[in-house]
C-alpha positions as CSV (number, residue, x, y, z in Angstrom):
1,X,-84.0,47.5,60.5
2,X,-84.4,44.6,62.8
3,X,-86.5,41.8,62.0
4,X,-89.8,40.6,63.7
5,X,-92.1,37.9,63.6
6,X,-96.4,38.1,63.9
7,X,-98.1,35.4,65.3
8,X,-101.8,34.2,65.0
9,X,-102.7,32.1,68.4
10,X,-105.6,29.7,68.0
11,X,-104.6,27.2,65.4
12,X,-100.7,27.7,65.9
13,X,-99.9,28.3,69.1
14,X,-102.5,26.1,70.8
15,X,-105.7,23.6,69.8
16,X,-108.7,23.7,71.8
17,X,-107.3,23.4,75.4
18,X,-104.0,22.3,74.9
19,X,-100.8,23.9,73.2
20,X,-99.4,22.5,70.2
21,X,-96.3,21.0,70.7
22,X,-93.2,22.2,70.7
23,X,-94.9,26.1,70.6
24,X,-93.8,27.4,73.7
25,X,-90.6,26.6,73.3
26,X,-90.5,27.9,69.7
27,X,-91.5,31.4,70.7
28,X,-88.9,31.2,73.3
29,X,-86.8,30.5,71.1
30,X,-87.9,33.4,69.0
31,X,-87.0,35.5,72.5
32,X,-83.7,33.7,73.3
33,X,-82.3,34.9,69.6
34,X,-83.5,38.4,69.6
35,X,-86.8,38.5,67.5
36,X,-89.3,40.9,69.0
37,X,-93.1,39.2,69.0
38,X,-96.6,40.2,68.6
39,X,-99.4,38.0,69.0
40,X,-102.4,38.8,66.3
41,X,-105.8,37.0,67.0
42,X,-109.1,37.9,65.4
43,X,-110.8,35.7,67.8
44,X,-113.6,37.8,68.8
45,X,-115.5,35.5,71.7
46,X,-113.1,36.3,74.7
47,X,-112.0,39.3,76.1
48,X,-108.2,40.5,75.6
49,X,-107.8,39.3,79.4
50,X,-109.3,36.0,78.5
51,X,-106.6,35.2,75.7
52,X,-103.7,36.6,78.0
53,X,-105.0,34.2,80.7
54,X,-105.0,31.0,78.5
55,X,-102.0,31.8,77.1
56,X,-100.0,32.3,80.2
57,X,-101.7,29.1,81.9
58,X,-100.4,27.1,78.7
59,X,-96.8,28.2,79.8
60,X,-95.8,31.3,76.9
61,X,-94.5,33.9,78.4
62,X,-95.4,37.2,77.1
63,X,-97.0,40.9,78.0
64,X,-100.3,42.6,77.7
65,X,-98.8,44.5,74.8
66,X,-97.9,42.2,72.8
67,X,-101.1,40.7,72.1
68,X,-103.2,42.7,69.5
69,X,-106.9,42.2,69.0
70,X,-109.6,43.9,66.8
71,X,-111.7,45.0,69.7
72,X,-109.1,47.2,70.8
73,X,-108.4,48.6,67.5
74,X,-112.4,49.2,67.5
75,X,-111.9,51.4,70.6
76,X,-109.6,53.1,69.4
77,X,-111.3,54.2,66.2
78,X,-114.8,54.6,68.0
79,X,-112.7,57.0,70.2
80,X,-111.1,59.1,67.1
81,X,-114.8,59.6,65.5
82,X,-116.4,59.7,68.8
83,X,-118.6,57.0,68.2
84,X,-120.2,54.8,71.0
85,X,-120.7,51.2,69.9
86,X,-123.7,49.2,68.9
87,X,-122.3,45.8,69.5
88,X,-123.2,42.6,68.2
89,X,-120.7,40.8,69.6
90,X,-120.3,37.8,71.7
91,X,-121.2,38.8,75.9
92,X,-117.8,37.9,76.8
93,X,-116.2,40.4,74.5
94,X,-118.4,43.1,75.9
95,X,-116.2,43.7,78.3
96,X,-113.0,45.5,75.8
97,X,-115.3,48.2,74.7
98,X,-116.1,49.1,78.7
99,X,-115.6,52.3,79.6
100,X,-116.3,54.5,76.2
101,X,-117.7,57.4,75.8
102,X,-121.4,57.9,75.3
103,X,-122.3,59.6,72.2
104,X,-125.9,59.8,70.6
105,X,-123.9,58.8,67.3
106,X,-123.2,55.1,67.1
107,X,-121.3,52.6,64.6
108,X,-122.4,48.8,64.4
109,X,-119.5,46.9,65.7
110,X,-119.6,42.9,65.2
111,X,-117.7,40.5,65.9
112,X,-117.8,36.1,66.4
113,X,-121.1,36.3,68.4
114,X,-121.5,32.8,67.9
115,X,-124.8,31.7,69.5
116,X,-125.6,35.1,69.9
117,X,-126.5,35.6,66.6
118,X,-130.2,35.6,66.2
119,X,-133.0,37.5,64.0
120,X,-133.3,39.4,66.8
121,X,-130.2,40.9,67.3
122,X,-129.3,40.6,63.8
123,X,-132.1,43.0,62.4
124,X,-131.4,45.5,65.2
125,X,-128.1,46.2,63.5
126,X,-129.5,45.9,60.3
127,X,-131.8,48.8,61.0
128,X,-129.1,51.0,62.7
129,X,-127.0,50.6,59.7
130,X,-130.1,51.2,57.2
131,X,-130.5,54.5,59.4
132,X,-126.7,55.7,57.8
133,X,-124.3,54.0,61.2
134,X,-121.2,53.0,60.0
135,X,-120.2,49.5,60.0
136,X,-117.1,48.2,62.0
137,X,-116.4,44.6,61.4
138,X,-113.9,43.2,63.9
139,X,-113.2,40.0,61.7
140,X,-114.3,38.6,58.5
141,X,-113.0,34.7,58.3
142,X,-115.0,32.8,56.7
143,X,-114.4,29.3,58.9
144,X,-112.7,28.7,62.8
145,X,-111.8,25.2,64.2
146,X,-114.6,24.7,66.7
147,X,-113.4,22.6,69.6
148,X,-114.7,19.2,68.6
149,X,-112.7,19.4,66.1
150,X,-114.8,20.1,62.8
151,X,-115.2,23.7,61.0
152,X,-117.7,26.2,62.1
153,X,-119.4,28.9,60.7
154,X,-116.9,32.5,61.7
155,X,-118.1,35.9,62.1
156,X,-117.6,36.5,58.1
157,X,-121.0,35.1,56.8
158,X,-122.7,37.6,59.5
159,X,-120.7,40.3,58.3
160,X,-121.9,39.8,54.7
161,X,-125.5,39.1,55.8
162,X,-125.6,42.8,56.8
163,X,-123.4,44.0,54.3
164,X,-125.7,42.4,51.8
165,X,-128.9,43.4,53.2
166,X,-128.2,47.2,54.4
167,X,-126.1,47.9,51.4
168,X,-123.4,49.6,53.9
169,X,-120.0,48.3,53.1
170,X,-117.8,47.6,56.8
171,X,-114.5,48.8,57.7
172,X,-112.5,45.8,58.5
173,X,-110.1,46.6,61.6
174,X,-109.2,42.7,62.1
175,X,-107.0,40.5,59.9
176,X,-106.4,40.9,56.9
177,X,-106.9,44.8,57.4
178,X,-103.5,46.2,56.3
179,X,-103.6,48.6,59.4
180,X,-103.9,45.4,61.8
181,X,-100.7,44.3,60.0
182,X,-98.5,47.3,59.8
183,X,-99.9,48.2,63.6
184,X,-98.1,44.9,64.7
185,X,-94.9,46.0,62.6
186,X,-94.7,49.2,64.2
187,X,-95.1,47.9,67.6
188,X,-91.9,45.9,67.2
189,X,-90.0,49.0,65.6
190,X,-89.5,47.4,62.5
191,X,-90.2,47.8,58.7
192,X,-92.5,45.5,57.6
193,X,-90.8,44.5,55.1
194,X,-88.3,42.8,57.6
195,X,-91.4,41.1,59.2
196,X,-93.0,37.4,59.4
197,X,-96.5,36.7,59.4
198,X,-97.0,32.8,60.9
199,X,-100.4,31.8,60.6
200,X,-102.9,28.6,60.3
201,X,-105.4,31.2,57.5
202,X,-103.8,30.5,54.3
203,X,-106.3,33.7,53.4
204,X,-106.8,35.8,56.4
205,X,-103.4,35.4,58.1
206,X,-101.1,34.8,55.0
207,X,-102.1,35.9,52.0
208,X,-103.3,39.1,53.9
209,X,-100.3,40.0,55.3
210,X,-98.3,39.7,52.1
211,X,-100.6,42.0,50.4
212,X,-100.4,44.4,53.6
213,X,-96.5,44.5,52.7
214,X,-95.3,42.3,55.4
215,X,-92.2,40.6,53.7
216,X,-93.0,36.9,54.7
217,X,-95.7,34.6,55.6
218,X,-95.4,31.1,56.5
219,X,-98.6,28.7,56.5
220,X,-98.7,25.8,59.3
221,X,-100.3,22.7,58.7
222,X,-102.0,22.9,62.4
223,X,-105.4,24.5,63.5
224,X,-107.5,25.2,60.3
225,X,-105.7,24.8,57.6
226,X,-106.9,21.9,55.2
227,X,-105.0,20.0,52.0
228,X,-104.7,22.5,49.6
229,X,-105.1,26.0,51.2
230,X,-101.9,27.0,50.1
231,X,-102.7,27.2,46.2
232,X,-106.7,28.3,47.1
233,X,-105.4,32.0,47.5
234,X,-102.8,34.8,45.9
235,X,-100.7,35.6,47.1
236,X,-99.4,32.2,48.2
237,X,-97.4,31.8,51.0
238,X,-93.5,32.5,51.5
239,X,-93.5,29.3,52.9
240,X,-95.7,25.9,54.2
241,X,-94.2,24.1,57.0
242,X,-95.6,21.4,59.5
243,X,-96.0,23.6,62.9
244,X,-94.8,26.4,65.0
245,X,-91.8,24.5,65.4
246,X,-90.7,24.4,62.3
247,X,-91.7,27.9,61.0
248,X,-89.2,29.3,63.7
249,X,-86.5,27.2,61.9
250,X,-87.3,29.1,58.6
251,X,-87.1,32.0,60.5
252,X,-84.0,31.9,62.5
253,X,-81.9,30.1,60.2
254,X,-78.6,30.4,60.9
255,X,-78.9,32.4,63.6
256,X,-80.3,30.1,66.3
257,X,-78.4,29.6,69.9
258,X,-80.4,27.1,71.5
């Protein structure tokens, strides 16, 4: 089986408005040597189109395909039970569940609503679930590098608010589902086992993608991560490197022929 590599995208591919050095050319690199690529986010405050957009105007190259998000595994499974969603999500997201079919059944979908989380809006999909909805949560990290710089508050502590409150435990469809994981894997055509997870989530993108059975994972010292992340959770991770950079290094070994 051919080997593959998994990529998170805020914290290791770029920062705020700007990519982190040397990324580009490291997935090119990737590219140039064989490896097949698929991007994994669990940002949930832009629209799939959004994070092709920035990605592209940052100079990777990629395709549509390759880029993986929760939202679209929510479809998905709202499609398979014939579910329509009640979505407290962020307004820019509302735009991936578009065009689903309407149902008189619904399942509480949440995502990073960010300011958008209110009492309000909050207690609407408290009641929904209290009424026996399901529970979709798109992503349950706890933190996200906010673009000033400092941690904010992610779409996890919402998540468990409801959870707590309605009693209704969610299915998680975002990192560090195993299903996100292995999805990735089988887009590339390759066992997991032969797969690399490189990610800036010492819990949510590492240590959840070697207990999904992916083979590696390699924590970078960019985006969230913070001295000491790679003891704080089990399993640790294959690796901790610098950046992007140098993860591809670990990756490529000897195999590299530019």
């Amino acid at each position: 089986m051919k080997s593959g590599v998994l990529l998170d995208i805020a914290g290791v591919l770029y920062e705020s408005d700007h990519e982190i050095t040397g990324a580009v050319d490291a997935v090119e690199r990737l590219r140039v040597n064989g490896v097949p690529v698929r991007f994994l986010t669990n940002s949930t405050r832009r629209p799939k189109r959004s994070v092709l957009e920035k990605l592209k105007a940052l100079g990777f190259s990629l395709k549509a395909h390759e880029v993986l998000t929760p939202a679209e595994a929510a479809c998905r499974w709202l499609r398979q039970k014939g579910l329509a969603p009640h979505l407290l999500v962020h307004p820019d997201l509302e735009e991936d569940f578009a065009g689903l079919p309407t149902s008189n059944k619904i399942a509480v979908v949440v995502g990073d609503a960010g300011r958008h989380f209110n009492f309000d809006r909050m207690n609407a999909a408290f009641r929904e679930l209290v009424h026996g909805a399901p529970f979709i949560a798109l992503a349950t990290n706890r933190v996200f590098k906010d673009a000033d710089g400092e941690l904010s508050l992610d779409a996890g502590a919402f998540v468990r608010a409801l959870e707590y409150s309605s009693g209704t435990v969610p299915v998680l469809l975002g990192k560090p589902s195993r299903e996100f994981f292995l999805a990735g894997a089988r887009s590339m055509k390759c066992d997991p086992r032969d797969v690399t997870m490189i990610g800036d989530d010492a819990e949510s993108d590492v240590s959840g993608a070697i207990k999904a059975g992916i083979g590696k994972a390699i924590l970078v010292r960019t985006g969230k991560y913070r001295s000491g992340d790679e003891g704080r959770y089990h399993p640790n991770p294959s690796h901790v490197v610098e950046d992007i950079a140098e993860a591809v290094k670990k990756v490529l070994g000897s195999r590299v022929k530019n």
